[in-house]
Amino acid sequence: MKKQFAIIGLGRFGTSICKELYHLGHEVLAIDKNQKKLDEVKGFATHTLNVDGTDESALQKVGIRNFEHVIVAIGEDIQASILCTLHLKDLDVRKVWAKAQNDYHHKVLEKIGADRIFHPEKDMGNRIAEFLTSEKVIDYIDLSAEYSIVEILATNKVNGKTIVDLDVRAKYGCTIIAIKQKGKVDVTPNPMDPLYAGDIIVVIGNKRDLRRFQLNAL
Ligand code: ADP
């Protein structure tokens, strides 16, 4: 069912939520006080509006209360995030979700009535830690804060499938650089050769993409 969302603050977090909701077919109003940010999401939002989220009367004028869901994705400017959340609750927006920068920010957002609070950086850090300690991940090398090379155990799910079938690059943005099969390492794996449960797949990519690959493909 199509829903209506408004997102205030189009930093990295706000923009990625905006794109995701829009791709899922929802109506998304993108709000930022910086026109450049709004121009960047044109094509991924139903409407864009240049409004300061701390200006209560401006929020009222654009009819923000007609949105069932409003997401406050202002991050760095904690004062603006708090003020904006407060106005939205005062204007009776039913569901106000807000991004918290730290635990103090979280506490204040909770006190003023935010209905759900996110910690995207912390959550992603925890999820990556969880991924790196997964039983399927045999070993890894961190290339940077974002990129790793990971050795992942192939499960029954991939038994008989080829690298082409897995479509790793297009679906996950990762690259398989080697396959360890029966103790032998093949550094130029043929994309048409089948993989078997128990093989070790050596993949390079962004940690988030590697996590998605491990969770969904293997
Ligand atoms: P991230 O860490 O997700 O990139 P940022 O804090 O860097 O988040 O980005 C927040 C966005 O919110 C920026 O695009 C900024 O222009 C916008 N923003 C900040 N304050 C306000 C405000 N008072 N009203 C509307 N948008 C704001």
XYZ file of C-alpha atoms and ligand atoms in Angstrom:
245
model
C 0.000 0.000 0.000
C 1.258 3.439 -0.944
C 2.157 5.600 2.057
C 3.127 9.222 2.445
C 6.424 10.149 4.049
C 8.202 13.437 4.628
C 11.939 13.478 5.248
C 13.585 16.521 6.780
C 17.348 16.759 6.257
C 18.956 15.179 3.220
C 22.391 14.206 4.409
C 23.632 10.700 3.624
C 21.075 9.039 5.917
C 18.078 11.138 4.823
C 18.962 10.713 1.161
C 19.298 6.959 1.358
C 15.946 6.625 3.174
C 14.353 8.945 0.620
C 15.607 6.856 -2.316
C 14.645 3.570 -0.703
C 11.083 4.671 0.122
C 10.652 6.185 -3.322
C 11.847 2.987 -4.998
C 9.385 1.025 -2.871
C 6.658 3.112 -4.512
C 5.774 5.451 -1.643
C 5.108 9.159 -1.904
C 8.060 11.063 -0.470
C 8.320 14.746 0.319
C 11.980 15.754 0.726
C 12.675 18.851 2.832
C 16.006 20.599 3.366
C 17.108 24.184 3.899
C 19.907 23.658 1.392
C 18.697 23.811 -2.225
C 21.733 21.874 -3.487
C 20.708 18.866 -1.388
C 17.194 19.071 -2.788
C 18.485 19.182 -6.367
C 20.445 16.010 -5.683
C 17.319 14.018 -4.778
C 15.129 15.271 -7.615
C 14.136 12.110 -9.434
C 14.111 10.167 -6.142
C 11.392 12.151 -4.387
C 7.797 12.982 -5.249
C 8.239 16.618 -4.166
C 11.079 18.703 -2.776
C 10.685 21.767 -0.569
C 13.214 24.312 0.634
C 12.117 24.813 4.230
C 13.944 25.281 7.525
C 12.800 22.443 9.787
C 13.185 24.651 12.860
C 10.582 27.112 11.544
C 7.281 25.945 13.001
C 5.041 28.222 10.953
C 6.786 27.181 7.727
C 6.203 23.529 8.621
C 2.583 24.294 9.326
C 2.183 26.146 6.023
C 3.438 23.206 3.965
C 0.836 21.014 5.663
C 3.290 18.728 7.401
C 0.549 17.400 9.682
C -1.070 15.701 6.698
C 1.881 13.320 6.589
C 1.405 10.253 8.662
C 5.138 9.649 8.911
C 7.833 12.298 9.216
C 11.493 11.390 9.490
C 13.882 13.930 11.014
C 17.244 13.091 9.481
C 19.097 16.227 10.564
C 22.230 14.848 12.151
C 25.040 17.171 13.009
C 22.966 20.137 14.094
C 21.515 18.563 17.244
C 19.716 21.735 18.276
C 17.899 21.906 14.910
C 17.006 18.217 15.111
C 15.486 18.666 18.585
C 13.590 21.822 17.688
C 12.229 20.289 14.491
C 11.067 17.130 16.317
C 9.400 19.285 18.987
C 7.499 21.326 16.373
C 6.338 18.180 14.591
C 4.928 16.748 17.808
C 3.323 20.118 18.645
C 1.738 20.080 15.190
C 0.301 16.631 15.988
C 2.213 14.638 13.397
C 1.315 11.076 14.254
C 4.636 9.310 13.721
C 7.849 11.256 14.132
C 11.011 9.257 13.626
C 14.320 10.926 14.339
C 17.995 10.257 13.884
C 20.112 10.604 17.032
C 23.725 11.625 16.963
C 24.600 10.288 20.422
C 23.006 8.973 23.633
C 22.254 12.452 25.057
C 20.545 13.443 21.848
C 18.577 10.174 22.024
C 17.382 10.953 25.568
C 16.118 14.395 24.622
C 14.357 13.094 21.501
C 12.674 10.446 23.616
C 11.555 13.027 26.206
C 9.989 15.326 23.624
C 7.989 12.474 22.125
C 9.877 11.096 19.099
C 8.115 7.831 18.262
C 11.175 6.059 17.014
C 14.858 6.943 17.238
C 17.615 5.728 14.917
C 21.352 5.525 15.396
C 22.413 4.669 11.851
C 26.185 4.815 12.370
C 26.047 2.786 15.576
C 23.535 0.304 14.129
C 25.659 -0.219 11.031
C 28.770 -0.632 13.188
C 27.002 -3.294 15.251
C 25.723 -5.066 12.169
C 29.160 -5.097 10.603
C 30.619 -6.501 13.811
C 27.921 -9.173 13.769
C 28.729 -9.975 10.147
C 32.444 -10.269 10.793
C 31.803 -12.715 13.614
C 29.328 -14.773 11.560
C 30.119 -18.480 11.272
C 30.200 -18.242 7.485
C 32.942 -15.604 7.534
C 36.201 -17.492 7.833
C 38.661 -14.639 7.637
C 38.885 -11.034 6.587
C 41.347 -8.262 5.901
C 40.302 -4.658 6.417
C 41.586 -2.510 3.562
C 40.096 0.667 5.027
C 37.212 1.657 7.294
C 34.840 0.840 4.429
C 36.460 -1.897 2.349
C 37.454 -5.450 3.159
C 38.474 -8.707 1.587
C 36.448 -11.529 3.113
C 36.620 -15.307 2.932
C 33.112 -16.718 3.108
C 32.049 -20.324 3.296
C 29.689 -21.422 0.503
C 26.588 -23.146 1.864
C 24.079 -25.521 0.241
C 22.267 -22.467 -1.074
C 24.942 -21.970 -3.756
C 25.627 -25.634 -4.463
C 25.870 -26.026 -8.264
C 25.465 -22.308 -8.979
C 28.075 -20.382 -10.936
C 29.523 -16.911 -10.303
C 27.378 -15.745 -13.232
C 24.250 -17.146 -11.532
C 25.079 -15.295 -8.321
C 25.409 -12.031 -10.294
C 27.577 -10.703 -7.470
C 28.803 -7.524 -9.112
C 25.454 -6.275 -10.353
C 23.429 -7.318 -7.325
C 25.875 -6.563 -4.532
C 28.662 -4.445 -6.022
C 31.295 -6.935 -4.777
C 33.888 -8.874 -6.757
C 34.879 -12.518 -6.275
C 38.657 -12.594 -6.542
C 39.373 -16.240 -5.749
C 37.768 -19.573 -4.956
C 39.302 -22.131 -2.626
C 38.091 -25.565 -3.650
C 39.360 -28.832 -2.146
C 42.417 -27.102 -0.724
C 43.368 -25.449 -4.037
C 43.188 -21.727 -4.599
C 41.985 -20.504 -7.984
C 42.746 -16.817 -8.432
C 41.205 -16.657 -11.907
C 37.943 -18.472 -11.250
C 35.905 -19.252 -14.338
C 32.564 -17.482 -13.893
C 30.826 -20.428 -15.561
C 32.229 -23.125 -13.240
C 29.917 -24.376 -10.507
C 30.522 -23.661 -6.826
C 29.966 -26.299 -4.171
C 28.960 -26.195 -0.520
C 32.167 -26.091 1.507
C 34.078 -24.003 -1.054
C 35.562 -20.791 0.230
C 34.712 -17.670 -1.713
C 37.140 -14.751 -1.464
C 35.326 -11.478 -2.091
C 36.368 -7.846 -2.104
C 33.984 -4.949 -1.562
C 32.389 -2.381 0.656
C 31.541 -3.857 4.081
C 27.855 -3.080 3.747
C 27.741 -4.777 0.343
C 29.699 -7.771 1.632
C 27.236 -8.102 4.457
C 24.297 -8.055 2.056
C 26.028 -10.627 -0.166
C 26.679 -12.940 2.743
C 23.141 -12.637 4.105
C 21.248 -12.963 0.836
C 23.345 -14.950 -1.603
C 25.027 -17.560 0.572
P 24.314 12.757 7.600
O 25.250 12.404 8.706
O 23.170 11.751 7.450
O 24.972 13.047 6.275
P 24.034 15.611 8.145
O 23.799 16.115 9.498
O 25.391 15.784 7.564
O 23.557 14.086 8.100
O 23.019 16.268 7.096
C 21.862 16.780 7.493
C 21.081 17.511 6.404
O 20.098 18.242 7.090
C 21.859 18.488 5.531
O 21.511 18.306 4.179
C 21.392 19.856 6.050
O 21.301 20.818 4.996
C 20.020 19.528 6.576
N 19.602 20.442 7.628
C 20.311 20.849 8.708
N 19.597 21.689 9.466
C 18.383 21.819 8.857
C 17.195 22.563 9.140
N 17.103 23.344 10.215
N 16.155 22.437 8.294
C 16.226 21.658 7.196
N 17.312 20.946 6.875
C 18.382 21.026 7.686
